[in-house]
Coordinates of C-alpha atoms and ligand atoms in Angstrom, one line a residue:
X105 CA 83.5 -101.5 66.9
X106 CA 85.2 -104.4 64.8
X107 CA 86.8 -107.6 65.5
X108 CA 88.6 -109.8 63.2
X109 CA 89.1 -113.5 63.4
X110 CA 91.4 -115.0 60.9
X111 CA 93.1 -117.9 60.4
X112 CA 95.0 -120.1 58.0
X113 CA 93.9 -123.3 58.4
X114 CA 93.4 -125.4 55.3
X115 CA 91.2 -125.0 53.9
X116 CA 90.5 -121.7 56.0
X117 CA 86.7 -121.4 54.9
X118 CA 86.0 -124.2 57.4
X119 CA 86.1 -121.2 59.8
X120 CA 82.5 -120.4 58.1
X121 CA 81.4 -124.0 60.0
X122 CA 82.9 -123.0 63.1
X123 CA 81.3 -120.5 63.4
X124 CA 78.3 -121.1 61.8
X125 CA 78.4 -118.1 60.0
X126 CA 78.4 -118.5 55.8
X127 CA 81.5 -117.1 54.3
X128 CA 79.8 -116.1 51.1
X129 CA 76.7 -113.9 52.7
X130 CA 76.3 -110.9 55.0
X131 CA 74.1 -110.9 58.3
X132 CA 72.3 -108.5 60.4
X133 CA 71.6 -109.2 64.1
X134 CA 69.4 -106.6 66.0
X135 CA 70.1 -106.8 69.6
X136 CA 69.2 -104.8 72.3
X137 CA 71.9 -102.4 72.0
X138 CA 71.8 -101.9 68.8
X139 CA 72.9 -104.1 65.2
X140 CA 75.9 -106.7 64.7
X141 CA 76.6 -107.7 61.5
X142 CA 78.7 -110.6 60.3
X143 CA 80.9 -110.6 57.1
X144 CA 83.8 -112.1 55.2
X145 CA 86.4 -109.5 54.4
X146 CA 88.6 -112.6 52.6
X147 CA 87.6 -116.4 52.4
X148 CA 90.0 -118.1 50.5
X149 CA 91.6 -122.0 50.9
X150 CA 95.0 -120.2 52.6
X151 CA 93.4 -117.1 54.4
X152 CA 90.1 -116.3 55.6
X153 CA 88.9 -113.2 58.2
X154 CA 85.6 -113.0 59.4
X155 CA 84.4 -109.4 61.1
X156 CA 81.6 -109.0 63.5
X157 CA 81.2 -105.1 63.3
X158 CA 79.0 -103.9 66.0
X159 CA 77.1 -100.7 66.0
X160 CA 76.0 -99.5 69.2
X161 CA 73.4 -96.7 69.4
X162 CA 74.5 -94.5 72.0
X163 CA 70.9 -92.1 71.9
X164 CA 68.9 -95.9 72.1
X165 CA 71.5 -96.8 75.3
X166 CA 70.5 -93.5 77.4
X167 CA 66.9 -93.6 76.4
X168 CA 67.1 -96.9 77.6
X169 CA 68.9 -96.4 81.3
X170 CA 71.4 -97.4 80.8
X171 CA 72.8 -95.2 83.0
X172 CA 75.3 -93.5 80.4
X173 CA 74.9 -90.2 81.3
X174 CA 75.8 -88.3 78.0
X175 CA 74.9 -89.0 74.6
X176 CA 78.7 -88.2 73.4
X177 CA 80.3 -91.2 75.2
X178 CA 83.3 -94.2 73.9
X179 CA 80.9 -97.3 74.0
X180 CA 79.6 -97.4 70.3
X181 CA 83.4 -97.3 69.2
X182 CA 85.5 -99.3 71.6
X183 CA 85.5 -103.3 72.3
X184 CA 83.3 -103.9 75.8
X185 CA 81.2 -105.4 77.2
X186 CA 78.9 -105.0 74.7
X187 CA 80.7 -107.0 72.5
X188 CA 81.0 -110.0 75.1
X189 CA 76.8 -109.9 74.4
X190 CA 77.4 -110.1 70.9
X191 CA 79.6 -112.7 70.6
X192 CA 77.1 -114.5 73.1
X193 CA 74.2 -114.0 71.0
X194 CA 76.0 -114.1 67.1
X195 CA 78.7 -117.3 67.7
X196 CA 76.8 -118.6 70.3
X197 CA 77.1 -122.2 69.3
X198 CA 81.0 -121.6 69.1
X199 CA 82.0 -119.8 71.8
X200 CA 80.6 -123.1 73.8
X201 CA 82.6 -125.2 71.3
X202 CA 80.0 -126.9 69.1
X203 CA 80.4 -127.3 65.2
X204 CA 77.6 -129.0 63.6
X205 CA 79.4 -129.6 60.6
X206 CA 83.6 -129.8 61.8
X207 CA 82.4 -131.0 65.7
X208 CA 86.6 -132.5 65.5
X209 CA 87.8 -128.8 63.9
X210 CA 85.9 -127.1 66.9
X211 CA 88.4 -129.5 69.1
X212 CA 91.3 -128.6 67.2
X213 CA 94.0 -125.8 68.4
X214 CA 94.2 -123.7 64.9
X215 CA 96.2 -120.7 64.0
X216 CA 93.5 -118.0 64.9
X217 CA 94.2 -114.3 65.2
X218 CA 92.2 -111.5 66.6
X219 CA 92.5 -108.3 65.6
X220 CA 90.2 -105.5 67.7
X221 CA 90.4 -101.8 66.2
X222 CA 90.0 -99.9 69.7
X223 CA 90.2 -102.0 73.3
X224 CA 90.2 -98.8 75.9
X225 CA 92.3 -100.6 78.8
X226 CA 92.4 -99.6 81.9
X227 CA 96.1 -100.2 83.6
X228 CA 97.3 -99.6 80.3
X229 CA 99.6 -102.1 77.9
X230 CA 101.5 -104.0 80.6
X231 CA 98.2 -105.2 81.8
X232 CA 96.9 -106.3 78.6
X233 CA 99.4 -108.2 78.2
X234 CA 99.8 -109.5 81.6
X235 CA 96.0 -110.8 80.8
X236 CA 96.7 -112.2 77.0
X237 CA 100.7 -113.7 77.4
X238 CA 99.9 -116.4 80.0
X239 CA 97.4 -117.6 78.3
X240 CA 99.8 -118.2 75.2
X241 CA 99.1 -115.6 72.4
X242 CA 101.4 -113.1 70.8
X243 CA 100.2 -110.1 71.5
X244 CA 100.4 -106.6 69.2
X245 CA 99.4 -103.4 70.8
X246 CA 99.3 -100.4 69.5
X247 CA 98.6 -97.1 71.5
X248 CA 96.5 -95.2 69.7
X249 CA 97.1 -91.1 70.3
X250 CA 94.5 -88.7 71.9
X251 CA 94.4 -87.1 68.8
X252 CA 96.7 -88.0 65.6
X253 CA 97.2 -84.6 64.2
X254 CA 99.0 -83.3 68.0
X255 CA 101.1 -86.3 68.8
X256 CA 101.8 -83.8 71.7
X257 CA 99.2 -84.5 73.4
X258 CA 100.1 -88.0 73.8
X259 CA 98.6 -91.4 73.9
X260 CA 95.1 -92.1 75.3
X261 CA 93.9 -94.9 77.4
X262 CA 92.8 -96.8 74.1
X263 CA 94.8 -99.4 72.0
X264 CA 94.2 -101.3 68.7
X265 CA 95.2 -105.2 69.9
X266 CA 96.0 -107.8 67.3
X267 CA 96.5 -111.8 69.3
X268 CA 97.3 -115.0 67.7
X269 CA 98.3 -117.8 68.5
X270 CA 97.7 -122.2 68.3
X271 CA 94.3 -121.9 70.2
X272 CA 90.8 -123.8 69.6
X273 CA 88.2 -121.3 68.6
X274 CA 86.0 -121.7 71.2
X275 CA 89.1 -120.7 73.8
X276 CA 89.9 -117.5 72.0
X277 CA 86.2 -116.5 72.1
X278 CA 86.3 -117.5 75.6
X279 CA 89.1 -115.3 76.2
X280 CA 87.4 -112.4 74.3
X281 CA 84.3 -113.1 75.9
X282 CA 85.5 -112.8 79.8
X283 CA 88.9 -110.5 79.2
X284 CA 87.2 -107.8 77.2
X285 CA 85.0 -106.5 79.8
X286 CA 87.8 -106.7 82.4
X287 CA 90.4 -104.4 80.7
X288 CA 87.5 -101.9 80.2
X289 CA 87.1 -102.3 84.0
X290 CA 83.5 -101.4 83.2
X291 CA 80.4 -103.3 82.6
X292 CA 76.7 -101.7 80.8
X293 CA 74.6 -103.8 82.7
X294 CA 74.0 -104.8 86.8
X295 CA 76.2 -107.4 88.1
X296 CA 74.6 -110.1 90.5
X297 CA 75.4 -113.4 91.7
X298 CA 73.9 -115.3 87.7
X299 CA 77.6 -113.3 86.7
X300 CA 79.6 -116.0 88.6
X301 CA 78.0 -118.6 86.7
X302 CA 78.5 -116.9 83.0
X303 CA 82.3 -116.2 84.2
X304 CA 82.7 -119.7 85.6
X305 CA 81.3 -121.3 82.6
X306 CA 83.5 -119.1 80.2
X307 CA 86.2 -119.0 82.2
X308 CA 86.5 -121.9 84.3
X309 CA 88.8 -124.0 81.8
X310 CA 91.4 -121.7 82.0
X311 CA 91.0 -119.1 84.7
X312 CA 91.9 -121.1 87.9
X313 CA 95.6 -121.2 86.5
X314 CA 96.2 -118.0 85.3
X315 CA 98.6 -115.5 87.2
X316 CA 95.9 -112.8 86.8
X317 CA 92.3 -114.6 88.2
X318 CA 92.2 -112.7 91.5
X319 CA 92.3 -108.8 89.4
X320 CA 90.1 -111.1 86.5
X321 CA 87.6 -112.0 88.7
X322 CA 87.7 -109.0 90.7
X323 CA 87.2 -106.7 87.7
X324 CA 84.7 -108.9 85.8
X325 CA 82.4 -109.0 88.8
X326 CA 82.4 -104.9 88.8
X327 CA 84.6 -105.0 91.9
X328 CA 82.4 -106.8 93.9
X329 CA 84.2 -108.0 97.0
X330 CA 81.2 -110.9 98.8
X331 CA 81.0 -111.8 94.6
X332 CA 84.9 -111.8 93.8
X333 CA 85.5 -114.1 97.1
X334 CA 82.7 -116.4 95.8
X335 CA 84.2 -116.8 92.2
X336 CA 87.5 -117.5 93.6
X337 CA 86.2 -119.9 95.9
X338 CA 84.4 -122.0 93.0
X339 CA 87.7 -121.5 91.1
X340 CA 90.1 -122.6 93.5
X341 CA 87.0 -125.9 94.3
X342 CA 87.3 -126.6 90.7
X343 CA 91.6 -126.9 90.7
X344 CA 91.2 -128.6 94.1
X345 CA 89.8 -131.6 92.0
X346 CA 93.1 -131.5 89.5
X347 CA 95.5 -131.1 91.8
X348 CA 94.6 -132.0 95.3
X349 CA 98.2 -131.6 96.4
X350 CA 98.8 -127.9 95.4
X351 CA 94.9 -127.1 97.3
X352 CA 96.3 -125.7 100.2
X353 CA 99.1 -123.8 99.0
X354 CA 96.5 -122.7 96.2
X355 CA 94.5 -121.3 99.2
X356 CA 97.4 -120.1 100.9
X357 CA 98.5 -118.0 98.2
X358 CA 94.8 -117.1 97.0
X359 CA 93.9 -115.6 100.3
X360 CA 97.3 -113.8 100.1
X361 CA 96.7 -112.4 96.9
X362 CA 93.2 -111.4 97.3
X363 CA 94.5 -109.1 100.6
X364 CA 96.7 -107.8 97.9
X365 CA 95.2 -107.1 95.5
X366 CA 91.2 -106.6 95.6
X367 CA 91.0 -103.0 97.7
X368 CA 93.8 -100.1 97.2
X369 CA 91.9 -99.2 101.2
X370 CA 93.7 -102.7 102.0
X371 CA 96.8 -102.3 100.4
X372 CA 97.1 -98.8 102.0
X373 CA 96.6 -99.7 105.5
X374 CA 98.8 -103.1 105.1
X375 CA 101.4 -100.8 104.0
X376 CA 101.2 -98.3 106.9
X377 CA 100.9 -101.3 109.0
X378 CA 104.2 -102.7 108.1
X379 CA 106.4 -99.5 108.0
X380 CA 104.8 -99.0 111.8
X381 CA 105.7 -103.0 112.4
X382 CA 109.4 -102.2 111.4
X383 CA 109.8 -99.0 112.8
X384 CA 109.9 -100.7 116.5
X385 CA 106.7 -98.1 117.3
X386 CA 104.8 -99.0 120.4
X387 CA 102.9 -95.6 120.7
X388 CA 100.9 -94.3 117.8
X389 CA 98.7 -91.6 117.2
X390 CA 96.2 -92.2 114.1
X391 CA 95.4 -88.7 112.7
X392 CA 92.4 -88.0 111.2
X393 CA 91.5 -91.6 112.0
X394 CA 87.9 -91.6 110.5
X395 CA 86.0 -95.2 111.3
X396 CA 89.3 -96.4 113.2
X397 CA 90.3 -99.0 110.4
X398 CA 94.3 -98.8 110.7
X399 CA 93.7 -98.9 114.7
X400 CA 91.7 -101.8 114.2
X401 CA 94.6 -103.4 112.3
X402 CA 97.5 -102.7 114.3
X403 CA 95.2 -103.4 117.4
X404 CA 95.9 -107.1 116.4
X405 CA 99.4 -106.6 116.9
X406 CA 100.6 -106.6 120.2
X407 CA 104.1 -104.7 119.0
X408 CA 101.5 -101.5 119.7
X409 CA 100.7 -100.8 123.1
X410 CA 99.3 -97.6 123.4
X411 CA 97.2 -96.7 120.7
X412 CA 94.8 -93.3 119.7
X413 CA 92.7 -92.0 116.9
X414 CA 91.8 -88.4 116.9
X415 CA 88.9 -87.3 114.1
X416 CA 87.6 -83.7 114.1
X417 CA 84.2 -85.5 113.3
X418 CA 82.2 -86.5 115.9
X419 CA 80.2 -89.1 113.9
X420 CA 83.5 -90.7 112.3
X421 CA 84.6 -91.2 116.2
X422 CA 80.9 -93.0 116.8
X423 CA 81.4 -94.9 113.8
X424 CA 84.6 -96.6 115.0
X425 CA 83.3 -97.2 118.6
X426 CA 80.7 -99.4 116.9
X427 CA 83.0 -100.9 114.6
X428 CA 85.6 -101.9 116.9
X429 CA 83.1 -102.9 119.6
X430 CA 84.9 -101.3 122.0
X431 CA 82.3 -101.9 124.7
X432 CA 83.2 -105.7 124.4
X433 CA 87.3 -105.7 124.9
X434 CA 88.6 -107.1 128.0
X435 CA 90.6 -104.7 129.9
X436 CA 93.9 -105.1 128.9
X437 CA 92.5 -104.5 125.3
X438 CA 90.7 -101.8 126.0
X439 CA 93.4 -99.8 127.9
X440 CA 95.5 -100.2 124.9
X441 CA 93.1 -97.9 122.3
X442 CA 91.1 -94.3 123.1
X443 CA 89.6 -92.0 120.3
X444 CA 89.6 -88.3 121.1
X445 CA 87.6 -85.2 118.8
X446 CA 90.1 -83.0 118.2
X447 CA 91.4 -81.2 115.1
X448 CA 95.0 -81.2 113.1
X449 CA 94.3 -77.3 112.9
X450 CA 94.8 -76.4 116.4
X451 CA 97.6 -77.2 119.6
X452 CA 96.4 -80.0 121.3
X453 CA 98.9 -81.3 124.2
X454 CA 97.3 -84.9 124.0
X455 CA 98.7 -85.5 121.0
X456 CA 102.2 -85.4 121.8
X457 CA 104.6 -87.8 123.3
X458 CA 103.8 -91.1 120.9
X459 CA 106.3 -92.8 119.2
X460 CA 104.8 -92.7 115.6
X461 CA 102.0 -90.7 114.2
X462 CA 100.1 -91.4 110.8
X463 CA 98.2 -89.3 108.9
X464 CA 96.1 -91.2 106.2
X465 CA 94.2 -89.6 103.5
X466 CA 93.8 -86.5 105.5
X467 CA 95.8 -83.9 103.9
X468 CA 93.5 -83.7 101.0
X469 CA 90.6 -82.9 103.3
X470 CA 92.4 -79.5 104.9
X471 CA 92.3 -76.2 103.7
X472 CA 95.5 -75.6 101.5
X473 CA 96.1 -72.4 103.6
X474 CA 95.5 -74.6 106.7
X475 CA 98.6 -76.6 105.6
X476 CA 101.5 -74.1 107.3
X477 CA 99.7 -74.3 111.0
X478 CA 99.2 -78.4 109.9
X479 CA 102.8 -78.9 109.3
X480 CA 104.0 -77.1 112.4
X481 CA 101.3 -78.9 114.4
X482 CA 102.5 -82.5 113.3
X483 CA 106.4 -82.0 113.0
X484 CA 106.3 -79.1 116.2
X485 CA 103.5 -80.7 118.8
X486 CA 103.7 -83.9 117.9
X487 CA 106.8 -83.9 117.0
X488 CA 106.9 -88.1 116.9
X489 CA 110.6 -90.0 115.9
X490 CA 108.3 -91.7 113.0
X491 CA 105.9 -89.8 110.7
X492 CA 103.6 -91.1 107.7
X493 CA 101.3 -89.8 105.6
X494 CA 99.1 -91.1 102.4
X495 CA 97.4 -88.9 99.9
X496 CA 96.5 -89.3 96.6
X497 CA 98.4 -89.1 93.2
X498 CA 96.7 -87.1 91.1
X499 CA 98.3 -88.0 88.0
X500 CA 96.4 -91.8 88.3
X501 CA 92.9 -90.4 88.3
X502 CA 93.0 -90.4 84.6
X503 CA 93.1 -94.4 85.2
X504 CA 89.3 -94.0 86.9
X505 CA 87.8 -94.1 83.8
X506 CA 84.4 -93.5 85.8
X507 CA 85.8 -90.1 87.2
X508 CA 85.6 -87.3 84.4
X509 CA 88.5 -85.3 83.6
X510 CA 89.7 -83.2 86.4
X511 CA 87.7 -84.2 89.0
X512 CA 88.7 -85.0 92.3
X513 CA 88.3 -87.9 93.7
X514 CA 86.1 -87.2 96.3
X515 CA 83.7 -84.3 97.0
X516 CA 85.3 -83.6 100.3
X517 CA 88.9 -83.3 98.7
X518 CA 90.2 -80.0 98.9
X519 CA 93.5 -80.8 96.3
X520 CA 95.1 -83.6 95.5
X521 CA 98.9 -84.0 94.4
X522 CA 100.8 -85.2 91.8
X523 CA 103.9 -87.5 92.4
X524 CA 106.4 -84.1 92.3
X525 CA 103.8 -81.5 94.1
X526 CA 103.8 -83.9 96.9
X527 CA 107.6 -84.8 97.1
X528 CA 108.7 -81.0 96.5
X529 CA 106.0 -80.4 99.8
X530 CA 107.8 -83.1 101.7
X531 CA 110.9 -82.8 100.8
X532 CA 110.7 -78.8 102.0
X533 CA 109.4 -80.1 105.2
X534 CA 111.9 -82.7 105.9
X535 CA 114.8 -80.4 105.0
X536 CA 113.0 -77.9 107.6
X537 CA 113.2 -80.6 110.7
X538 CA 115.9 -82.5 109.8
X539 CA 114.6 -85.7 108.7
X540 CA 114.9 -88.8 106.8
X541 CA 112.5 -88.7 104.2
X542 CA 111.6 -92.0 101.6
X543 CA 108.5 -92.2 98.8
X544 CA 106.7 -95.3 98.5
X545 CA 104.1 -96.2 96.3
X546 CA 100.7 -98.0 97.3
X547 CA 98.3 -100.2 94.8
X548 CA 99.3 -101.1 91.3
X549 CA 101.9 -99.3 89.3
X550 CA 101.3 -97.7 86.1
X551 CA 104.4 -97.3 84.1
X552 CA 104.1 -93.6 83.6
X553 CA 101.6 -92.6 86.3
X554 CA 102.5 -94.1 89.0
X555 CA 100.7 -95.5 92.0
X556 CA 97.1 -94.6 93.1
X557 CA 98.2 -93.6 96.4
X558 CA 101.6 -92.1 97.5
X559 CA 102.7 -92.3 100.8
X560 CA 106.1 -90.3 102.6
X561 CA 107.5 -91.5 105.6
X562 CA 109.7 -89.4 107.5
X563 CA 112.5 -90.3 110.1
X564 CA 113.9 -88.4 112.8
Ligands
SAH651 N1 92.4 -92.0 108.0 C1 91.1 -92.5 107.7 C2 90.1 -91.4 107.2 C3 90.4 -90.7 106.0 S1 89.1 -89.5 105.6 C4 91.2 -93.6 106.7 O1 92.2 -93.7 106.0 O2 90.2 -94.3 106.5 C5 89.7 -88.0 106.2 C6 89.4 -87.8 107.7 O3 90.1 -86.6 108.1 C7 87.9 -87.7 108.0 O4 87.6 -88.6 109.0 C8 87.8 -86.3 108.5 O5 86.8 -86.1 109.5 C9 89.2 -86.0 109.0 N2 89.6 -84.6 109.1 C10 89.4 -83.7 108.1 N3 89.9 -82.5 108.6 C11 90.3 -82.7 109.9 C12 90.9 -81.8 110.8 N4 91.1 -80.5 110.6 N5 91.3 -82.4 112.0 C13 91.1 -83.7 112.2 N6 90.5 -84.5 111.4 C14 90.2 -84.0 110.2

């Protein structure tokens, strides 16, 4: 793994002061991961590039727990959080800002690029970028192809990144520092509360005004929602004390934007939620209901007045009893919501007559063969004027980089679609009954993959 810093500042050797690193030598750093080592591929008064080349042993980081499961794995090649540690431990006493012998260089904004061979990034290019432009650099990427000799096979999730731009040194090690990590979306080590602090202190210059802190924080922290909320609340503290003005609104649109963005769950139910809003639907059956979380949501609306959640699984059922304290609601409340075992396979007259009826991340769990006497049991016996249903697009998994090729993305899941296996499906059943049919995608889009979750809503 190598990263280049260059700049042309004159006289560019003063980049050996700032970061305390002699131009004219070569040094080793053992860490616990394995060896950096620090040299000058050019040092000259117009141009001079110093390279931190990490080498990662990959037999030293399963030995040690890391809890990399295979010896043959990407983390000795790519930029990670590995090399956050590194730059940490090897420009230490710049990436806080301090220059023993340029202390008013390590305050100046100088023409700095950074060149990384191989950043794997998770939400691909338009990501990257939407992390690196705002913060003012020019940004190169460069896919780099699954494998150069059968451009066929097309790109993989990896890029070589080049970013310069007018920054202070300390800032663009800053940026490395916290950014890195969150386009690899994963992290070598345990994540606890001490990781608000490090992001705070290396972040907290510039990461309350950027258009991106919410997914930042919420990716840096290893998706940890009670952490992420914490961070953002320090954050949004901190630009309180700039701009006391803007600290509502701030909130306002924090709180909005962490709904949004943290949980794809979230996102999914807000989006049922709203199609049910519009539709005018005061009766709705919830399908396959599991724990009750889309009743619980559209139980705070008063738009729905009659309300059930049918679940083959009796525990699921017992589950959203104690979640939705149902023992507790006063009795207009409680005569608007029931739960009911029953399964999607089989007639059931109780679940006909409502206005709308959802199905949410069901589908995958039913036998494919099941499917035929499914369809006819939704569209026939339930028959409701409003119909939608969520499942998975396949074709995004290859964005979990934690889920190995071709797996599923839960045990329980019996298939799960692409974009056109699902639409071909709907589209056959819509034609069949006579209905509207539109395609909507839930969570965050990737330009060629599309959305995590697809969901169809179909009209009568
Ligand atoms: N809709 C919920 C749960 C999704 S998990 C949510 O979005 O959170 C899938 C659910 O489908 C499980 O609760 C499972 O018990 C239920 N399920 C699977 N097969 C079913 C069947 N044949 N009939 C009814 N429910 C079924």
């Amino acid at each position: 793994m190598l990263l280049t810093l260059s700049t042309t500042y004159s006289p560019a050797t003063d980049l050996g002061y700032l970061l305390h690193k002699n131009p004219e030598r070569c040094q080793h750093f053992e860490l616990s991961f394995g060896r950096a080592s620090v040299f000058y591929p050019e040092a000259t008064p117009e141009r001079c590039t110093c390279a931190l080349l990490l080498e990662v042993d990959p037999v030293g980081l399963v030995r040690g727990g890391v809890g990399l499961a295979q010896y043959v794995n990407d983390r000795p090649y790519v930029a990670s959080s590995f090399l956050s540690v590194a730059i940490s431990q090897v420009f230490g006493s710049a990436l806080s800002g301090h220059s023993r012998e340029r202390p008013d260089l390590a305050k100046l904004a100088l023409p700095l690029t950074a060149r990384l061979g191989v950043v794997p990034c998770r939400g691909g290019e338009l990501f990257l970028r939407r992390l690196f432009e705002p913060l003012g650099y020019a940004v190169q990427v460069s896919p780099i192809a699954l494998d150069s000799q059968f451009p066929e096979w097309g790109a993989s999730p990896y890029f070589s990144v080049e970013l310069s731009g007018l920054v202070r040194l300390q800032e663009l090690l800053s940026h490395l520092y916290v950014l890195v990590p969150v386009l690899d979306d994963q992290k070598h080590y345990w994540v606890g509360k001490e990781e608000i602090d490090k992001l705070l202190s290396h972040g907290g210059q510039w990461l309350a005004g950027h258009p991106a802190r919410e997914e930042i924080v919420h990716r840096y922290l290893k998706r940890q929602r009670a952490l992420t909320r914490e961070a953002l609340a320090q954050l949004v503290q901190a630009e309180d004390q700039l701009d006391p003005d803007g600290a509502e609104q701030v909130r306002a649109t924090e709180e909005m934007a962490l709904e949004k963005s943290l949980s794809l769950n979230e996102q999914r139910l807000e989006a049922v939620a709203s199609t049910l809003l519009e539709s005018g639907a005061k009766r709705v059956v919830d399908l396959g209901c599991g724990e009750g979380k889309l009743l619980e949501c559209l139980l705070k609306h008063r738009q729905f007045e009659e309300l059930l959640g049918i679940d083959v699984s009796w525990r699921s059922l017992e589950r959203a009893h104690e979640r939705l304290h149902l023992e507790r609601l006063n009795e207009a409340q409680r005569g608007r919501i029931r739960f009911i075992q029953s399964s999607l396979t089989y007639r059931d007259e109780r679940l006909a007559g409502f206005d709308a009826a959802t199905v949410i991340e069901v589908i995958e769990h039913l036998d494919p063969q099941r499917l035929a006497t499914f369809e006819r049991i939704l569209f026939e016996c339930v028959g409701a004027r409003l119909t939608v249903i969520t499942t998975p697009n396949v074709e995004y998994n290859q964005r979990f980089t934690g889920l190995p090729t071709g797996q599923l993305r839960h045990r329980d899941h019996r298939f799960e679609w692409s974009r056109e296996q699902f639409q071909t499906w709907a589209s056959r059943i819509a034609g069949r009954y006579g209905l509207r049919l539109r395609f909507v995608g839930i969570g965050l889009e990737d330009p060629e993959l599309g959305t995590p979750t697809q969901m169809g809503v179909f009209e009568r």
